[in-house]
Coordinates of C-alpha atoms in Angstrom, one line a residue:
X1160 CA -271.9 -153.0 129.6
X1161 CA -272.7 -149.3 129.7
X1162 CA -276.5 -148.3 129.2
X1163 CA -277.4 -144.8 128.0
X1164 CA -281.0 -143.6 128.7
X1165 CA -282.6 -140.4 127.8
X1166 CA -279.4 -138.2 127.8
X1167 CA -279.4 -134.7 127.1
X1168 CA -276.4 -132.4 127.6
X1169 CA -276.7 -128.8 127.5
X1170 CA -274.9 -125.8 127.9
X1171 CA -276.6 -122.9 128.4
X1172 CA -278.4 -122.3 125.2
X1173 CA -276.5 -124.6 123.3
X1174 CA -277.6 -128.6 123.0
X1175 CA -274.9 -130.9 122.5
X1176 CA -277.4 -133.3 122.2
X1177 CA -280.6 -134.7 123.5
X1178 CA -282.7 -138.2 124.0
X1179 CA -280.1 -140.1 123.3
X1180 CA -280.3 -143.9 124.4
X1181 CA -277.5 -146.7 123.6
X1182 CA -276.3 -149.5 125.1
X1183 CA -272.5 -150.4 124.7
X1184 CA -271.8 -154.0 125.4
X1185 CA -269.5 -156.4 126.4
X1186 CA -266.6 -157.6 123.7
X1187 CA -266.9 -154.5 121.5
X1188 CA -265.0 -151.5 121.1
X1189 CA -266.8 -148.3 120.1
X1190 CA -264.6 -145.6 118.3
X1191 CA -266.2 -142.0 119.2
X1192 CA -266.1 -139.7 116.3
X1193 CA -267.6 -136.0 115.6
X1194 CA -266.2 -132.5 114.6
X1195 CA -264.3 -130.3 117.4
X1196 CA -266.6 -129.4 119.9
X1197 CA -269.5 -131.9 118.8
X1198 CA -269.4 -133.4 122.4
X1199 CA -266.7 -136.5 122.2
X1200 CA -264.8 -135.9 125.6
X1201 CA -268.5 -134.5 127.0
X1202 CA -269.8 -137.7 126.5
X1203 CA -267.1 -139.7 128.2
X1204 CA -266.9 -137.3 131.0
X1205 CA -270.6 -138.0 131.5
X1206 CA -270.1 -141.8 131.9
X1207 CA -267.5 -141.1 134.3
X1208 CA -269.6 -139.0 136.1
X1209 CA -267.1 -136.1 136.2
X1210 CA -270.0 -134.4 134.2
X1211 CA -273.2 -133.9 135.4
X1212 CA -275.9 -134.6 132.6
X1213 CA -279.1 -131.9 132.2
X1214 CA -281.6 -135.3 131.9
X1215 CA -281.2 -139.0 131.8
X1216 CA -279.2 -141.4 133.1
X1217 CA -276.0 -143.7 132.5
X1218 CA -275.4 -147.0 134.3
X1219 CA -273.0 -150.2 134.5
X1220 CA -273.7 -153.5 134.7
X1221 CA -274.2 -154.9 138.0
X1222 CA -270.9 -155.1 140.2
X1223 CA -268.8 -153.7 137.2
X1224 CA -265.8 -151.7 137.0
X1225 CA -264.9 -148.5 135.2
X1226 CA -261.4 -147.5 134.5
X1227 CA -260.4 -143.9 132.6
X1228 CA -257.6 -143.0 130.7
X1229 CA -256.6 -140.0 133.3
X1230 CA -255.6 -136.8 131.4
X1231 CA -253.9 -135.1 134.5
X1232 CA -250.3 -136.2 134.2
X1233 CA -249.0 -134.8 137.2
X1234 CA -251.8 -136.2 139.5
X1235 CA -249.4 -139.0 140.9
X1236 CA -246.3 -137.4 141.2
X1237 CA -245.5 -138.1 144.8
X1238 CA -246.2 -141.7 143.8
X1239 CA -243.7 -144.3 142.4
X1240 CA -244.6 -145.4 138.9
X1241 CA -245.5 -149.1 140.3
X1242 CA -247.9 -147.9 142.6
X1243 CA -249.6 -145.6 140.2
X1244 CA -250.2 -148.2 137.8
X1245 CA -251.5 -150.4 140.4
X1246 CA -253.7 -147.8 141.8
X1247 CA -256.0 -148.3 138.6
X1248 CA -257.8 -151.2 140.1
X1249 CA -259.2 -149.4 143.1
X1250 CA -260.7 -151.9 144.9
X1251 CA -257.4 -154.3 144.6
X1252 CA -255.3 -151.0 145.6
X1253 CA -257.9 -150.3 148.8
X1254 CA -257.2 -154.0 149.8
X1255 CA -253.5 -153.2 149.7
X1256 CA -253.5 -150.5 151.6
X1257 CA -255.8 -151.5 154.4
X1258 CA -253.8 -154.6 154.5
X1259 CA -250.4 -152.7 155.2
X1260 CA -251.8 -150.3 157.6
X1261 CA -253.1 -153.0 159.6
X1262 CA -250.0 -155.3 159.6
X1263 CA -248.0 -152.2 160.6
X1264 CA -249.9 -151.6 163.7
X1265 CA -248.3 -152.4 167.1
X1266 CA -251.3 -153.3 168.8
X1267 CA -252.4 -156.1 166.4
X1268 CA -256.0 -157.2 168.0
X1269 CA -258.1 -160.6 167.3
X1270 CA -260.5 -157.9 165.2
X1271 CA -257.5 -156.9 163.3
X1272 CA -256.9 -160.5 162.6
X1273 CA -260.4 -161.3 161.3
X1274 CA -260.2 -158.6 159.1
X1275 CA -256.8 -159.0 157.7
X1276 CA -258.0 -162.7 156.9
X1277 CA -260.9 -161.4 154.8
X1278 CA -258.5 -159.1 153.3
X1279 CA -256.6 -161.6 152.3
X1280 CA -259.1 -163.7 150.9
X1281 CA -260.4 -160.8 148.8
X1282 CA -256.7 -160.0 147.8
X1283 CA -256.4 -163.6 146.6
X1284 CA -260.0 -163.5 144.7
X1285 CA -258.4 -160.5 142.7
X1286 CA -255.1 -162.4 141.9
X1287 CA -253.4 -159.8 144.0
X1288 CA -250.4 -162.0 144.4
X1289 CA -249.5 -161.3 140.8
X1290 CA -250.4 -157.6 141.1
X1291 CA -246.9 -156.1 140.9
X1292 CA -245.7 -158.5 137.7
X1293 CA -249.2 -157.9 135.9
X1294 CA -248.4 -154.2 136.2
X1295 CA -244.7 -154.6 135.1
X1296 CA -245.7 -156.4 132.0
X1297 CA -247.9 -153.5 131.0
X1298 CA -245.3 -151.2 131.7
X1299 CA -242.8 -153.2 129.4
X1300 CA -245.2 -153.5 126.6
X1301 CA -245.5 -149.6 126.7
X1302 CA -242.1 -149.0 126.7
X1303 CA -241.3 -148.2 130.2
X1304 CA -238.3 -149.5 131.0
X1305 CA -237.6 -151.6 134.3
X1306 CA -235.0 -149.4 135.8
X1307 CA -238.0 -146.7 135.7
X1308 CA -240.8 -148.9 137.7
X1309 CA -239.9 -147.7 141.1
X1310 CA -239.0 -144.0 140.4
X1311 CA -241.2 -141.4 141.6
X1312 CA -243.9 -140.1 138.8
X1313 CA -242.4 -136.7 139.1
X1314 CA -238.7 -138.1 137.9
X1315 CA -240.5 -139.1 134.7
X1316 CA -240.7 -137.0 131.3
X1317 CA -243.9 -135.9 129.9
X1318 CA -244.4 -138.7 127.4
X1319 CA -243.4 -141.4 129.8
X1320 CA -246.0 -140.2 132.3
X1321 CA -248.5 -140.6 129.2
X1322 CA -247.5 -144.2 129.1
X1323 CA -247.9 -144.9 132.5
X1324 CA -251.3 -143.5 133.0
X1325 CA -252.2 -145.9 129.9
X1326 CA -250.9 -148.6 132.0
X1327 CA -252.9 -147.8 134.9
X1328 CA -256.3 -147.6 132.7
X1329 CA -255.7 -150.9 131.3
X1330 CA -254.6 -152.5 134.5
X1331 CA -256.6 -155.5 136.1
X1332 CA -258.8 -156.1 133.0
X1333 CA -261.8 -153.6 133.6
X1334 CA -265.2 -154.5 132.7
X1335 CA -265.4 -151.1 131.0
X1336 CA -262.5 -148.8 129.7
X1337 CA -262.7 -145.2 128.4
X1338 CA -259.7 -144.0 126.5
X1339 CA -259.5 -140.3 125.4
X1340 CA -256.8 -140.2 122.7
X1341 CA -254.8 -143.0 123.9
X1342 CA -251.8 -142.8 121.3
X1343 CA -250.7 -139.1 122.0
X1344 CA -247.5 -139.0 122.6
X1345 CA -246.8 -142.9 121.9
X1346 CA -244.3 -143.9 119.0
X1347 CA -245.6 -146.3 116.1
X1348 CA -244.5 -149.2 117.6
X1349 CA -246.2 -148.5 121.2
X1350 CA -249.4 -147.9 119.1
X1351 CA -249.0 -151.2 117.4
X1352 CA -248.8 -153.1 120.7
X1353 CA -251.9 -151.1 122.0
X1354 CA -253.9 -152.1 118.8
X1355 CA -252.9 -155.9 119.7
X1356 CA -253.9 -155.7 123.3
X1357 CA -257.2 -154.3 122.5
X1358 CA -258.0 -156.6 120.0
X1359 CA -258.0 -159.5 122.5
X1360 CA -259.8 -157.2 125.1
X1361 CA -263.0 -159.0 126.2
X1362 CA -264.9 -156.1 127.8
X1363 CA -266.4 -153.0 126.7
X1364 CA -264.4 -150.1 125.3
X1365 CA -265.0 -146.6 123.9
X1366 CA -262.2 -144.7 122.7
X1367 CA -261.9 -141.0 121.0
X1368 CA -258.9 -140.7 118.8
X1369 CA -257.6 -138.7 115.7
X1370 CA -255.4 -141.6 114.4
X1371 CA -257.3 -143.4 111.7
X1372 CA -255.6 -146.5 111.6
X1373 CA -255.8 -147.1 115.3
X1374 CA -259.4 -146.8 115.0
X1375 CA -260.0 -148.9 111.9
X1376 CA -257.7 -151.5 113.6
X1377 CA -259.5 -151.8 117.0
X1378 CA -263.1 -150.7 116.5
X1379 CA -266.2 -152.6 115.7
X1380 CA -268.6 -150.1 115.8
X1381 CA -268.6 -146.4 115.7
X1382 CA -270.2 -144.1 117.5
X1383 CA -270.9 -140.7 115.3
X1384 CA -271.7 -137.2 117.0
X1385 CA -273.3 -135.3 114.4
X1386 CA -277.0 -133.6 113.8
X1387 CA -277.3 -132.9 117.4
X1388 CA -277.6 -136.6 117.9
X1389 CA -275.3 -139.6 118.7
X1390 CA -275.8 -142.6 116.2
X1391 CA -274.2 -145.8 116.8
X1392 CA -273.1 -147.7 113.3
X1393 CA -271.3 -151.1 112.7
X1394 CA -268.0 -150.7 111.4
X1395 CA -264.7 -148.7 111.9
X1396 CA -263.9 -145.4 110.6
X1397 CA -263.0 -145.7 107.2
X1398 CA -266.5 -147.9 106.6
X1399 CA -268.4 -145.1 108.1
X1400 CA -266.3 -142.1 106.3
X1401 CA -266.3 -143.9 102.9
X1402 CA -270.2 -144.7 103.3
X1403 CA -270.8 -141.4 104.2
X1404 CA -269.2 -139.6 101.4
X1405 CA -270.8 -142.2 99.1
X1406 CA -274.2 -141.4 100.5
X1407 CA -273.3 -137.6 99.8
X1408 CA -272.5 -138.4 96.3
X1409 CA -275.7 -140.2 96.0
X1410 CA -277.4 -137.4 97.5
X1411 CA -276.0 -134.8 95.0
X1412 CA -277.1 -137.0 92.2
X1413 CA -280.8 -137.1 91.8
X1414 CA -280.6 -138.4 88.5
X1415 CA -279.9 -141.7 89.8
X1416 CA -283.0 -144.3 90.3
X1417 CA -283.7 -145.6 93.8
X1418 CA -283.1 -149.2 92.8
X1419 CA -279.4 -148.2 91.4
X1420 CA -278.3 -146.3 94.5
X1421 CA -279.5 -149.4 96.5
X1422 CA -277.3 -152.0 94.6
X1423 CA -274.2 -149.4 95.0
X1424 CA -275.1 -149.3 98.5
X1425 CA -275.2 -153.1 98.9
X1426 CA -272.0 -153.6 96.8
X1427 CA -270.1 -151.2 99.3
X1428 CA -271.3 -153.2 102.1
X1429 CA -270.5 -156.5 100.7
X1430 CA -267.0 -155.0 100.0
X1431 CA -266.3 -153.7 103.4
X1432 CA -267.8 -156.9 104.6
X1433 CA -264.5 -159.0 103.0
X1434 CA -262.1 -156.2 104.0
X1435 CA -263.1 -156.7 107.6
X1436 CA -261.9 -160.0 107.7
X1437 CA -258.5 -158.3 107.3
X1438 CA -258.9 -156.3 110.5
X1439 CA -257.6 -157.3 114.4
X1440 CA -261.4 -157.3 115.3
X1441 CA -262.5 -159.8 113.2
X1442 CA -264.9 -161.8 115.4
X1443 CA -268.4 -159.9 114.9
X1444 CA -267.8 -157.1 112.7
X1445 CA -268.2 -158.9 109.2
X1446 CA -271.4 -160.5 110.4
X1447 CA -272.6 -157.0 111.6
X1448 CA -271.7 -155.2 108.3
X1449 CA -273.4 -158.2 106.6
X1450 CA -276.7 -157.3 108.2
X1451 CA -276.5 -153.3 108.2
X1452 CA -279.6 -151.9 106.2
X1453 CA -278.6 -149.6 103.9
X1454 CA -281.0 -147.0 105.0
X1455 CA -278.6 -146.5 107.9
X1456 CA -276.1 -145.0 105.9
X1457 CA -276.2 -141.0 105.7
X1458 CA -274.3 -138.2 104.4
X1459 CA -272.3 -136.2 107.4
X1460 CA -272.7 -133.1 107.9
X1461 CA -269.0 -132.7 108.2
X1462 CA -267.1 -129.9 106.8
X1463 CA -263.6 -130.8 105.1
X1464 CA -261.1 -128.0 104.4
X1465 CA -260.0 -127.5 100.9
X1466 CA -256.3 -128.6 101.3
X1467 CA -255.0 -128.1 97.9
X1468 CA -251.0 -128.0 96.8
X1469 CA -250.2 -126.8 93.5
X1470 CA -246.5 -126.3 92.1
X1471 CA -245.4 -123.3 90.0
X1472 CA -242.6 -125.7 88.4
X1473 CA -242.0 -129.1 88.0
X1474 CA -239.0 -130.3 89.8
X1475 CA -235.5 -131.3 88.2
X1476 CA -233.6 -134.5 88.6
X1477 CA -231.5 -133.0 91.6
X1478 CA -233.9 -132.8 94.7
X1479 CA -231.9 -132.8 97.6
X1480 CA -228.1 -133.9 98.2
X1481 CA -227.3 -134.6 102.0
X1482 CA -224.0 -135.6 102.4
X1483 CA -222.5 -136.9 106.1
X1484 CA -224.8 -135.0 108.2
X1485 CA -224.6 -135.1 112.1
X1486 CA -226.8 -133.6 114.5
X1487 CA -226.0 -133.5 118.4
X1488 CA -228.8 -132.7 120.9
X1489 CA -227.9 -129.8 123.3
X1490 CA -227.5 -132.6 126.1
X1491 CA -224.8 -134.1 123.8
X1492 CA -227.3 -136.9 122.7
X1493 CA -226.5 -137.9 119.3
X1494 CA -229.8 -137.5 117.1
X1495 CA -228.2 -138.8 113.8
X1496 CA -224.5 -139.5 112.5
X1497 CA -223.1 -139.2 109.1
X1498 CA -226.6 -139.3 107.4
X1499 CA -226.0 -139.5 103.6
X1500 CA -228.9 -139.6 101.2
X1501 CA -230.1 -138.3 97.7
X1502 CA -233.9 -137.9 97.1
X1503 CA -235.1 -138.3 93.7
X1504 CA -238.2 -137.1 91.7
X1505 CA -241.6 -138.5 92.9
X1506 CA -239.9 -139.8 96.4
X1507 CA -242.1 -139.3 99.1
X1508 CA -240.0 -139.8 102.4
X1509 CA -240.9 -140.3 105.6
X1510 CA -238.2 -140.0 108.6
X1511 CA -238.7 -142.3 111.6
X1512 CA -236.7 -142.4 114.7
X1513 CA -237.6 -143.3 118.4
X1514 CA -236.3 -139.9 119.0
X1515 CA -238.5 -137.1 117.5
X1516 CA -236.0 -134.5 117.9
X1517 CA -234.0 -136.1 115.5
X1518 CA -236.3 -135.3 112.5
X1519 CA -237.0 -132.0 113.9
X1520 CA -233.3 -131.3 113.6
X1521 CA -233.0 -132.6 110.1
X1522 CA -236.0 -130.5 109.1
X1523 CA -234.5 -127.6 110.6
X1524 CA -231.1 -128.0 109.3
X1525 CA -232.1 -128.3 105.3
X1526 CA -234.3 -125.4 105.8
X1527 CA -231.3 -123.3 106.6
X1528 CA -232.6 -122.8 110.7
X1529 CA -229.9 -124.5 112.4
X1530 CA -226.4 -125.6 111.3
X1531 CA -225.2 -129.2 111.2
X1532 CA -222.7 -130.3 113.8
X1533 CA -220.7 -131.8 110.6
X1534 CA -221.7 -132.6 107.0
X1535 CA -223.6 -130.9 103.9
X1536 CA -227.0 -130.7 102.1
X1537 CA -227.5 -129.1 98.6
X1538 CA -231.1 -128.4 97.0
X1539 CA -231.4 -128.5 93.4
X1540 CA -231.6 -125.5 91.6
X1541 CA -235.3 -126.0 90.3
X1542 CA -236.7 -126.9 93.9
X1543 CA -238.9 -124.3 95.5
X1544 CA -239.9 -125.9 99.4
X1545 CA -242.5 -124.9 101.8
X1546 CA -242.1 -126.1 105.2
X1547 CA -244.6 -126.8 108.4
X1548 CA -242.6 -127.0 111.7
X1549 CA -243.3 -128.9 114.7
X1550 CA -243.6 -125.7 116.4
X1551 CA -245.4 -122.6 114.9
X1552 CA -245.3 -120.5 118.0
X1553 CA -243.2 -117.6 116.5
X1554 CA -245.7 -117.1 113.9
X1555 CA -248.7 -116.3 115.9
X1556 CA -247.1 -113.6 118.3
X1557 CA -249.0 -111.0 116.7
X1558 CA -252.3 -108.9 117.3
X1559 CA -252.6 -108.9 113.1
X1560 CA -256.2 -110.6 112.0
X1561 CA -256.4 -113.8 110.1
X1562 CA -256.2 -111.5 106.7
X1563 CA -253.6 -109.4 107.3
X1564 CA -251.5 -112.4 108.8
X1565 CA -252.2 -114.7 105.7
X1566 CA -251.1 -111.7 103.4
X1567 CA -247.8 -111.4 104.6
X1568 CA -247.1 -114.6 102.9
X1569 CA -248.5 -113.9 99.6
X1570 CA -249.3 -111.2 96.8
X1571 CA -253.4 -110.6 96.4
X1572 CA -256.0 -108.7 98.0
X1573 CA -258.1 -109.2 100.4
X1574 CA -260.9 -110.9 99.2
X1575 CA -258.0 -113.6 97.5
X1576 CA -256.8 -113.9 100.7
X1577 CA -260.5 -114.6 102.5
X1578 CA -260.8 -117.2 99.9
X1579 CA -257.9 -119.0 101.1
X1580 CA -259.1 -118.6 104.5
X1581 CA -262.5 -119.8 103.4
X1582 CA -261.2 -123.0 102.2
X1583 CA -259.8 -123.9 105.4
X1584 CA -263.0 -123.4 107.3
X1585 CA -262.7 -119.6 108.5
X1586 CA -266.1 -118.1 107.3
X1587 CA -267.5 -114.5 108.1
X1588 CA -266.3 -112.8 111.1
X1589 CA -263.7 -115.3 111.9
X1590 CA -261.3 -114.3 109.6
X1591 CA -261.1 -111.0 111.4
X1592 CA -260.0 -113.1 114.6
X1593 CA -256.5 -112.0 116.2
X1594 CA -254.2 -114.8 115.2
X1595 CA -252.7 -114.8 118.8
X1596 CA -256.0 -116.2 120.2
X1597 CA -256.2 -119.1 117.8
X1598 CA -256.6 -122.9 119.0
X1599 CA -254.2 -125.4 118.2
X1600 CA -256.0 -126.7 115.2
X1601 CA -256.7 -123.2 114.0
X1602 CA -253.1 -122.2 113.8
X1603 CA -252.2 -125.4 111.9
X1604 CA -255.0 -124.5 109.3
X1605 CA -253.6 -121.0 108.8
X1606 CA -249.9 -122.8 108.4
X1607 CA -251.3 -125.3 105.9
X1608 CA -252.8 -122.1 104.0
X1609 CA -249.5 -120.2 104.2
X1610 CA -247.9 -123.3 102.7
X1611 CA -250.4 -123.6 99.6
X1612 CA -249.7 -119.7 98.8
X1613 CA -245.8 -120.7 98.0
X1614 CA -246.8 -123.3 95.4
X1615 CA -243.5 -125.3 96.3
X1616 CA -242.6 -128.2 94.3
X1617 CA -241.0 -129.9 98.0
X1618 CA -243.2 -129.8 100.7
X1619 CA -241.5 -130.8 104.1
X1620 CA -244.0 -131.6 107.2
X1621 CA -242.8 -132.1 110.8
X1622 CA -245.5 -134.1 112.3
X1623 CA -248.6 -132.5 110.2
X1624 CA -251.4 -134.1 111.8
X1625 CA -250.8 -132.4 115.4
X1626 CA -253.9 -130.6 116.7
X1627 CA -255.8 -131.5 113.5
X1628 CA -259.2 -133.0 113.8
X1629 CA -260.0 -136.2 111.6
X1630 CA -262.0 -133.8 108.7
X1631 CA -259.0 -132.0 108.5
X1632 CA -256.3 -135.0 108.9
X1633 CA -258.6 -137.1 105.7
X1634 CA -258.4 -134.1 103.7
X1635 CA -254.7 -133.2 104.2
X1636 CA -254.0 -136.7 103.6
X1637 CA -256.1 -137.2 100.2
X1638 CA -254.3 -134.2 98.6
X1639 CA -250.7 -135.4 99.8
X1640 CA -251.4 -138.9 97.9
X1641 CA -252.2 -136.9 94.7
X1642 CA -249.3 -134.3 95.0
X1643 CA -247.1 -134.7 92.0
X1644 CA -243.8 -133.2 93.9
X1645 CA -241.7 -134.5 96.5
X1646 CA -242.7 -134.7 100.1
X1647 CA -240.1 -134.8 103.0
X1648 CA -242.1 -135.3 106.4
X1649 CA -242.5 -136.9 109.8
X1650 CA -245.7 -138.4 111.6
X1651 CA -247.2 -141.0 114.0
X1652 CA -250.1 -141.6 112.1
X1653 CA -249.9 -144.8 110.7
X1654 CA -252.5 -144.3 107.9
X1655 CA -250.9 -141.0 107.1
X1656 CA -247.6 -143.0 106.5
X1657 CA -248.8 -145.8 104.7
X1658 CA -251.0 -143.8 102.1
X1659 CA -248.2 -141.1 101.5
X1660 CA -244.7 -142.3 102.0
X1661 CA -242.8 -144.6 99.3
X1662 CA -239.6 -144.6 100.7
X1663 CA -238.5 -144.7 104.3
X1664 CA -235.5 -143.4 106.1
X1665 CA -235.1 -144.2 109.9
X1666 CA -232.4 -142.1 111.9
X1667 CA -230.9 -143.9 115.0
X1668 CA -227.7 -143.4 117.2
X1669 CA -226.2 -146.3 115.3
X1670 CA -226.7 -145.1 111.7
X1671 CA -229.8 -145.0 109.5
X1672 CA -231.9 -147.5 107.4
X1673 CA -232.9 -146.2 104.1
X1674 CA -235.9 -148.3 102.0
X1675 CA -238.0 -147.8 99.1
X1676 CA -240.8 -149.4 100.4
X1677 CA -244.6 -148.8 102.2
X1678 CA -244.5 -148.4 105.8
X1679 CA -246.5 -151.5 106.4
X1680 CA -243.9 -153.8 104.5
X1681 CA -241.2 -152.1 106.5
X1682 CA -242.7 -152.7 109.8
X1683 CA -243.5 -156.3 109.2
X1684 CA -240.3 -157.7 107.7
X1685 CA -238.3 -159.8 109.3
X1686 CA -235.1 -158.2 107.8
X1687 CA -235.8 -155.1 108.6
X1688 CA -236.7 -155.9 111.9
X1689 CA -233.6 -157.0 112.6
X1690 CA -231.7 -153.9 111.2
X1691 CA -233.9 -151.9 113.3
X1692 CA -232.7 -153.8 116.1
X1693 CA -229.2 -153.1 115.6
X1694 CA -230.0 -149.5 114.8
X1695 CA -231.2 -149.1 118.3
X1696 CA -229.2 -151.7 120.7
X1697 CA -227.1 -150.2 123.3
X1698 CA -223.9 -151.7 124.7

């Protein structure tokens, strides 16, 4: 349990929030949401004590342990993987180290023997004899193979380190768990493993994430940072989003009578209460939603970018023909071999792979930026593409301001381009910012504006939700669902894939799988699961 009392956090004259009183209780998972800069990560840092609060206090239940997902992935480079995970349970780890030090002494005294006996008793109480096996189970679940368990952390890749840090946070069944963007750099299968793990977690969890499906799957409550306040609501992200949108529409509709509004809100709550039973977190959410007071539902102050893709012309019958494409990585690793497929009208194709380099290589090839090692591709004569690359660094190595930068990619005057930038939430003097000082999220919004100028009928998107906040992801997702042209994309966002894609092509070293289906049907089909195992099996 975590109790927040009269909390205020202020940086200079800027007040993030004040007079916050909340209690995060055992058995619940709290999804923390808010616009960029609202103070999501700041709240977690205040709970850990890393950040000093302006006023108020934060306390844990008596004797409770707090575990945090570390953001410093190089902090444990001198330790091996197994030790790094076990260090997550600091009490047990300290006992293990003290035991080792005592038993290594040449002059082991009677007092040392008494102390060793005390440590052995505590060690047994904390299930220390299963410490390594418990750590190994977590590592394997997170995709860290056994041959890496005793390697030094410095020998691991960045993505492998992320998984070890997550195992460290989960290790030892902590009483309180804080997770800041835990799904970053995890593949979709590992995210699903984490969803299942947290659905069975019996203690208190606070999680900050831009992954809507993940928040929906695990959260029993939503902590919304808005209006300079922190408000706690029953339900997951989708409930909060749809309820806030409903409240906004009602606020704009002045003609609706109060009783009609109440009936609409009550029907909305009933519908979501019924759907809550399908979630992994089913124990208490349905009852909480049924008890929710309609007055608690308020419109949000969030601003959503205006992402609207339009086409100059309808695509013809021939979209893209790919025949025998092969791509080999720089180190000789095959990314895909003999890839053959035809894209047809209205198809929105997501490309999957355990190796994200495979999708990037494919997109770079069909955009003419990379030569295939074998094979050919051919676009239809009616097709105009717009490409959102994974790495946009080269586009922003300039001292142009946003208006000057965007004007390179279309025709029009400054007012026209300022309008596009305004739709992407760049207002006032912001449009005169130099593009080489933009944040990752601002660069992505600029790249999306650039794509919209092309009025293309085929969009190619390499991991488009990277660096975007929840509001931008939601707006992007909503428009792509309505887009009438073709979309070829890669993503780690479950909700994005499920709601946009109607065809799935998975690339592997042993071939590829091509299915006309939704993502949920794809991952839960027993027959496809067998094909996927064959695709990735090694000799």
